[in-house]
């Protein structure tokens, strides 16, 4: 597998044992098994107990209790107690690489008993790790093996402590990472996103409010929504008021289902309706769907999944910048000739309005073979990761997701990505492009709803 880039710590000097850490980025995604669990970085500067170190050597000299000669070499896991600065013993041969002695970034492990010299060699760059139990089993990496000999027997091993380099790793792995350090007056649990609040403001996602006001404002419900004066809110006026008011409207509406906004879009051929893709109800007369669904032949009818009624289509509007090849700006609106009436099973979809954060767990709504609505779980991926193998450019207006339980994430033309808030209000996060057949990728690319809020608001009929 090819390496696309190498990032060496900027303060590392070649041959030195200080700041000896680097990150490799691969040119394509690793093809990992479904049961693969990544290792967590141990952030605490201290760790007590034992960790696993890894080495290579003769089987007969590294497998305790074995009395049979076996010169074959193999890899070995060595349980190694963590040593402190006063108990750490390091071979003199490494003094040149640690001219200033051990630093806080160094992690020392090893056993005090000696082994036959040369019978086990540490694996440079391997990990010192441990599996910790906190309700579930979590694998953590504490350090990267740096110096030592004989796998830490008698003279100990030195590793580069990951906790000492977390901030540098963030600059490489999360280049756009930002911490919001804000001080608020208080939390008003009665206010929700979209509500009017004090100082002639409205409750909006924190990223929609200017940085200066974030340090002085009031939380609405939780730490992600803040009361923001209208003149301090970024682009707030460009989001249609009905979109912002939707969550409160749905919370106060008696509901018997979570999928009351789901509709099927159909074409009439020889007096028979053929439903080829799906959409979501925005208001009494407008349906949100994809431009790829509409194709070049406007639909004639819309069917609501939970009611027996059919609704005639009056007009359809595709996004003017829609690209049929890359599916960029794959979004459209349908106007109905007949108005809808809200009920316990028929109501509008709330749109996900956060432009900087995506729910970490979403449900993909789909129709099974018996036309029953079902869900399966998907997680968002970094667009940059999907871009490595995706054949077309992926702008931020597209959302990359993966089904963690399958080798491929195959979605159909009726699928929608939704997130349910703690009160059961569904938010539409992404729409699936229309396709003739499933492309067997390890991910799926959806239209990101939050990137098209202004266009939706400007074109509500």
Short mmCIF file of N, CA, C and O in Angstrom, two decimals, residues 262-324:
data_model
loop_
_atom_site.label_atom_id
_atom_site.label_comp_id
_atom_site.label_asym_id
_atom_site.label_seq_id
_atom_site.Cartn_x
_atom_site.Cartn_y
_atom_site.Cartn_z
N UNK A 262 -42.27 10.72 5.45
CA UNK A 262 -41.74 9.90 4.34
C UNK A 262 -42.80 9.73 3.25
O UNK A 262 -43.92 9.29 3.52
N UNK A 263 -42.42 10.06 2.01
CA UNK A 263 -43.32 9.88 0.87
C UNK A 263 -42.57 9.18 -0.26
O UNK A 263 -41.33 9.22 -0.33
N UNK A 264 -43.33 8.57 -1.14
CA UNK A 264 -42.78 7.97 -2.36
C UNK A 264 -43.21 8.81 -3.56
O UNK A 264 -44.34 9.31 -3.60
N UNK A 265 -42.32 8.93 -4.52
CA UNK A 265 -42.56 9.78 -5.69
C UNK A 265 -42.73 8.88 -6.91
O UNK A 265 -41.89 8.00 -7.16
N UNK A 266 -43.83 9.10 -7.64
CA UNK A 266 -44.16 8.15 -8.70
C UNK A 266 -44.46 8.77 -10.05
O UNK A 266 -44.75 9.96 -10.18
N UNK A 267 -44.41 7.90 -11.05
CA UNK A 267 -44.73 8.25 -12.43
C UNK A 267 -45.87 7.34 -12.90
O UNK A 267 -45.88 6.14 -12.60
N UNK A 268 -46.81 7.92 -13.60
CA UNK A 268 -47.97 7.16 -14.07
C UNK A 268 -47.73 6.68 -15.50
O UNK A 268 -47.49 7.49 -16.40
N UNK A 269 -47.77 5.37 -15.67
CA UNK A 269 -47.58 4.76 -16.99
C UNK A 269 -48.70 3.74 -17.21
O UNK A 269 -48.86 2.80 -16.42
N UNK A 270 -49.47 3.96 -18.28
CA UNK A 270 -50.57 3.04 -18.60
C UNK A 270 -51.50 2.85 -17.40
O UNK A 270 -51.86 1.73 -17.04
N UNK A 271 -51.83 3.97 -16.79
CA UNK A 271 -52.75 4.01 -15.65
C UNK A 271 -52.23 3.29 -14.41
O UNK A 271 -52.99 2.99 -13.49
N UNK A 272 -50.93 3.01 -14.40
CA UNK A 272 -50.31 2.38 -13.24
C UNK A 272 -49.23 3.29 -12.69
O UNK A 272 -48.42 3.84 -13.45
N UNK A 273 -49.22 3.47 -11.37
CA UNK A 273 -48.22 4.32 -10.73
C UNK A 273 -46.98 3.50 -10.39
O UNK A 273 -47.07 2.43 -9.78
N UNK A 274 -45.82 4.03 -10.79
CA UNK A 274 -44.54 3.39 -10.51
C UNK A 274 -43.74 4.33 -9.59
O UNK A 274 -43.35 5.42 -10.01
N UNK A 275 -43.51 3.89 -8.35
CA UNK A 275 -42.81 4.72 -7.38
C UNK A 275 -41.33 4.34 -7.37
O UNK A 275 -40.96 3.22 -7.01
N UNK A 276 -40.48 5.29 -7.77
CA UNK A 276 -39.07 4.99 -8.01
C UNK A 276 -38.12 5.60 -6.99
O UNK A 276 -36.96 5.19 -6.91
N UNK A 277 -38.56 6.59 -6.24
CA UNK A 277 -37.68 7.20 -5.24
C UNK A 277 -38.52 7.86 -4.16
O UNK A 277 -39.75 7.84 -4.22
N UNK A 278 -37.85 8.44 -3.18
CA UNK A 278 -38.57 8.95 -2.01
C UNK A 278 -38.32 10.44 -1.81
O UNK A 278 -37.45 11.04 -2.46
N UNK A 279 -39.06 11.01 -0.89
CA UNK A 279 -38.90 12.41 -0.52
C UNK A 279 -39.38 12.63 0.89
O UNK A 279 -39.88 11.71 1.55
N UNK A 280 -39.25 13.87 1.36
CA UNK A 280 -39.69 14.23 2.71
C UNK A 280 -40.57 15.46 2.64
O UNK A 280 -40.29 16.40 1.88
N UNK A 281 -41.62 15.47 3.43
CA UNK A 281 -42.55 16.59 3.47
C UNK A 281 -41.90 17.77 4.17
O UNK A 281 -41.38 17.64 5.29
N UNK A 282 -41.91 18.95 3.53
CA UNK A 282 -41.39 20.17 4.15
C UNK A 282 -42.50 21.03 4.73
O UNK A 282 -42.37 21.60 5.81
N UNK A 283 -43.57 21.20 3.99
CA UNK A 283 -44.75 21.91 4.49
C UNK A 283 -45.98 21.33 3.80
O UNK A 283 -45.90 20.29 3.15
N UNK A 284 -47.12 22.00 3.94
CA UNK A 284 -48.37 21.42 3.42
C UNK A 284 -48.37 21.23 1.91
O UNK A 284 -49.19 20.47 1.37
N UNK A 285 -47.43 21.87 1.19
CA UNK A 285 -47.47 21.79 -0.26
C UNK A 285 -46.14 21.43 -0.91
O UNK A 285 -46.07 21.30 -2.14
N UNK A 286 -45.07 21.27 -0.13
CA UNK A 286 -43.74 21.10 -0.72
C UNK A 286 -43.08 19.82 -0.21
O UNK A 286 -43.10 19.52 0.99
N UNK A 287 -42.48 19.07 -1.15
CA UNK A 287 -41.74 17.85 -0.86
C UNK A 287 -40.27 18.08 -1.22
O UNK A 287 -39.95 18.65 -2.27
N UNK A 288 -39.37 17.63 -0.35
CA UNK A 288 -37.94 17.71 -0.61
C UNK A 288 -37.45 16.36 -1.12
O UNK A 288 -37.75 15.31 -0.53
N UNK A 289 -36.70 16.36 -2.22
CA UNK A 289 -36.16 15.12 -2.77
C UNK A 289 -34.84 15.43 -3.47
O UNK A 289 -34.27 16.52 -3.28
N UNK A 290 -34.34 14.50 -4.26
CA UNK A 290 -33.09 14.72 -4.99
C UNK A 290 -33.38 15.07 -6.44
O UNK A 290 -34.40 14.65 -7.01
N UNK A 291 -32.48 15.83 -7.04
CA UNK A 291 -32.62 16.16 -8.46
C UNK A 291 -32.48 14.90 -9.32
O UNK A 291 -33.12 14.78 -10.36
N UNK A 292 -31.64 13.96 -8.87
CA UNK A 292 -31.47 12.72 -9.63
C UNK A 292 -32.75 11.89 -9.63
O UNK A 292 -32.97 11.09 -10.54
N UNK A 293 -33.59 12.08 -8.63
CA UNK A 293 -34.89 11.39 -8.61
C UNK A 293 -35.78 11.90 -9.74
O UNK A 293 -36.44 11.11 -10.42
N UNK A 294 -35.78 13.21 -9.97
CA UNK A 294 -36.69 13.79 -10.97
C UNK A 294 -36.29 13.45 -12.39
O UNK A 294 -37.14 13.40 -13.29
N UNK A 295 -35.00 13.27 -12.62
CA UNK A 295 -34.50 12.96 -13.97
C UNK A 295 -34.98 14.03 -14.96
O UNK A 295 -35.06 15.20 -14.62
N UNK A 296 -35.28 13.64 -16.19
CA UNK A 296 -35.78 14.59 -17.20
C UNK A 296 -37.28 14.47 -17.39
O UNK A 296 -37.86 15.15 -18.23
N UNK A 297 -37.89 13.62 -16.60
CA UNK A 297 -39.32 13.34 -16.75
C UNK A 297 -40.00 13.65 -15.42
O UNK A 297 -39.90 12.87 -14.48
N UNK A 298 -40.69 14.78 -15.29
CA UNK A 298 -41.29 15.16 -14.01
C UNK A 298 -42.28 14.10 -13.51
O UNK A 298 -43.01 13.49 -14.30
N UNK A 299 -42.31 13.85 -12.20
CA UNK A 299 -43.25 12.87 -11.65
C UNK A 299 -44.67 13.41 -11.68
O UNK A 299 -44.90 14.61 -11.83
N UNK A 300 -45.63 12.51 -11.52
CA UNK A 300 -47.04 12.91 -11.56
C UNK A 300 -47.74 12.77 -10.21
O UNK A 300 -48.77 13.41 -9.97
N UNK A 301 -47.20 11.94 -9.32
CA UNK A 301 -47.95 11.63 -8.12
C UNK A 301 -47.01 11.38 -6.94
O UNK A 301 -45.87 10.95 -7.12
N UNK A 302 -47.51 11.68 -5.74
CA UNK A 302 -46.79 11.43 -4.50
C UNK A 302 -47.68 10.60 -3.59
O UNK A 302 -48.87 10.89 -3.44
N UNK A 303 -47.10 9.58 -2.98
CA UNK A 303 -47.84 8.71 -2.08
C UNK A 303 -47.25 8.80 -0.68
O UNK A 303 -46.03 8.66 -0.50
N UNK A 304 -48.13 9.05 0.30
CA UNK A 304 -47.67 9.06 1.69
C UNK A 304 -47.68 7.64 2.23
O UNK A 304 -48.64 6.89 2.04
N UNK A 305 -46.60 7.28 2.93
CA UNK A 305 -46.44 5.87 3.30
C UNK A 305 -47.49 5.39 4.29
O UNK A 305 -47.90 4.22 4.25
N UNK A 306 -47.94 6.25 5.19
CA UNK A 306 -48.83 5.81 6.27
C UNK A 306 -50.30 6.10 6.00
O UNK A 306 -51.14 5.83 6.87
N UNK A 307 -50.62 6.67 4.86
CA UNK A 307 -52.02 6.95 4.53
C UNK A 307 -52.31 6.41 3.13
O UNK A 307 -51.39 6.24 2.32
N UNK A 308 -53.57 6.17 2.80
CA UNK A 308 -53.90 5.59 1.49
C UNK A 308 -54.02 6.62 0.37
O UNK A 308 -54.37 6.26 -0.76
N UNK A 309 -53.74 7.90 0.68
CA UNK A 309 -54.02 8.95 -0.29
C UNK A 309 -52.86 9.16 -1.26
O UNK A 309 -51.69 8.97 -0.93
N UNK A 310 -53.22 9.59 -2.48
CA UNK A 310 -52.26 10.00 -3.49
C UNK A 310 -52.41 11.50 -3.72
O UNK A 310 -53.53 12.03 -3.73
N UNK A 311 -51.29 12.18 -3.93
CA UNK A 311 -51.31 13.63 -4.11
C UNK A 311 -50.69 13.97 -5.46
O UNK A 311 -49.60 13.49 -5.80
N UNK A 312 -51.38 14.81 -6.22
CA UNK A 312 -50.92 15.18 -7.56
C UNK A 312 -49.79 16.20 -7.49
O UNK A 312 -49.80 17.10 -6.65
N UNK A 313 -48.82 16.05 -8.37
CA UNK A 313 -47.68 16.96 -8.45
C UNK A 313 -48.04 18.14 -9.34
O UNK A 313 -48.56 17.97 -10.45
N UNK A 314 -47.75 19.36 -8.84
CA UNK A 314 -48.03 20.55 -9.62
C UNK A 314 -46.81 21.06 -10.37
O UNK A 314 -46.89 21.45 -11.54
N UNK A 315 -45.64 21.07 -9.69
CA UNK A 315 -44.42 21.58 -10.31
C UNK A 315 -43.22 20.96 -9.62
O UNK A 315 -43.33 20.42 -8.51
N UNK A 316 -42.07 21.04 -10.28
CA UNK A 316 -40.83 20.50 -9.71
C UNK A 316 -39.68 21.45 -10.04
O UNK A 316 -39.66 22.08 -11.10
N UNK A 317 -38.74 21.55 -9.11
CA UNK A 317 -37.61 22.46 -9.29
C UNK A 317 -36.32 21.77 -8.86
O UNK A 317 -36.17 21.37 -7.71
N UNK A 318 -35.37 21.64 -9.80
CA UNK A 318 -34.06 21.09 -9.47
C UNK A 318 -33.11 22.23 -9.08
O UNK A 318 -33.27 23.37 -9.52
N UNK A 319 -32.10 21.89 -8.29
CA UNK A 319 -31.06 22.87 -7.98
C UNK A 319 -30.37 23.26 -9.30
O UNK A 319 -29.99 22.38 -10.09
N UNK A 320 -30.19 24.55 -9.56
CA UNK A 320 -29.62 24.97 -10.86
C UNK A 320 -28.19 24.49 -11.09
O UNK A 320 -27.75 24.40 -12.24
N UNK A 321 -27.46 24.18 -10.01
CA UNK A 321 -26.06 23.74 -10.17
C UNK A 321 -25.92 22.23 -10.04
O UNK A 321 -24.81 21.72 -9.82
N UNK A 322 -27.00 21.50 -10.19
CA UNK A 322 -26.95 20.04 -10.08
C UNK A 322 -26.07 19.44 -11.17
O UNK A 322 -26.17 19.79 -12.34
N UNK A 323 -25.19 18.51 -10.76
CA UNK A 323 -24.31 17.81 -11.69
C UNK A 323 -24.72 16.34 -11.70
O UNK A 323 -24.57 15.63 -10.70
N UNK A 324 -25.24 15.88 -12.83
CA UNK A 324 -25.77 14.52 -12.91
C UNK A 324 -24.69 13.45 -12.82
O UNK A 324 -24.98 12.30 -12.47
#
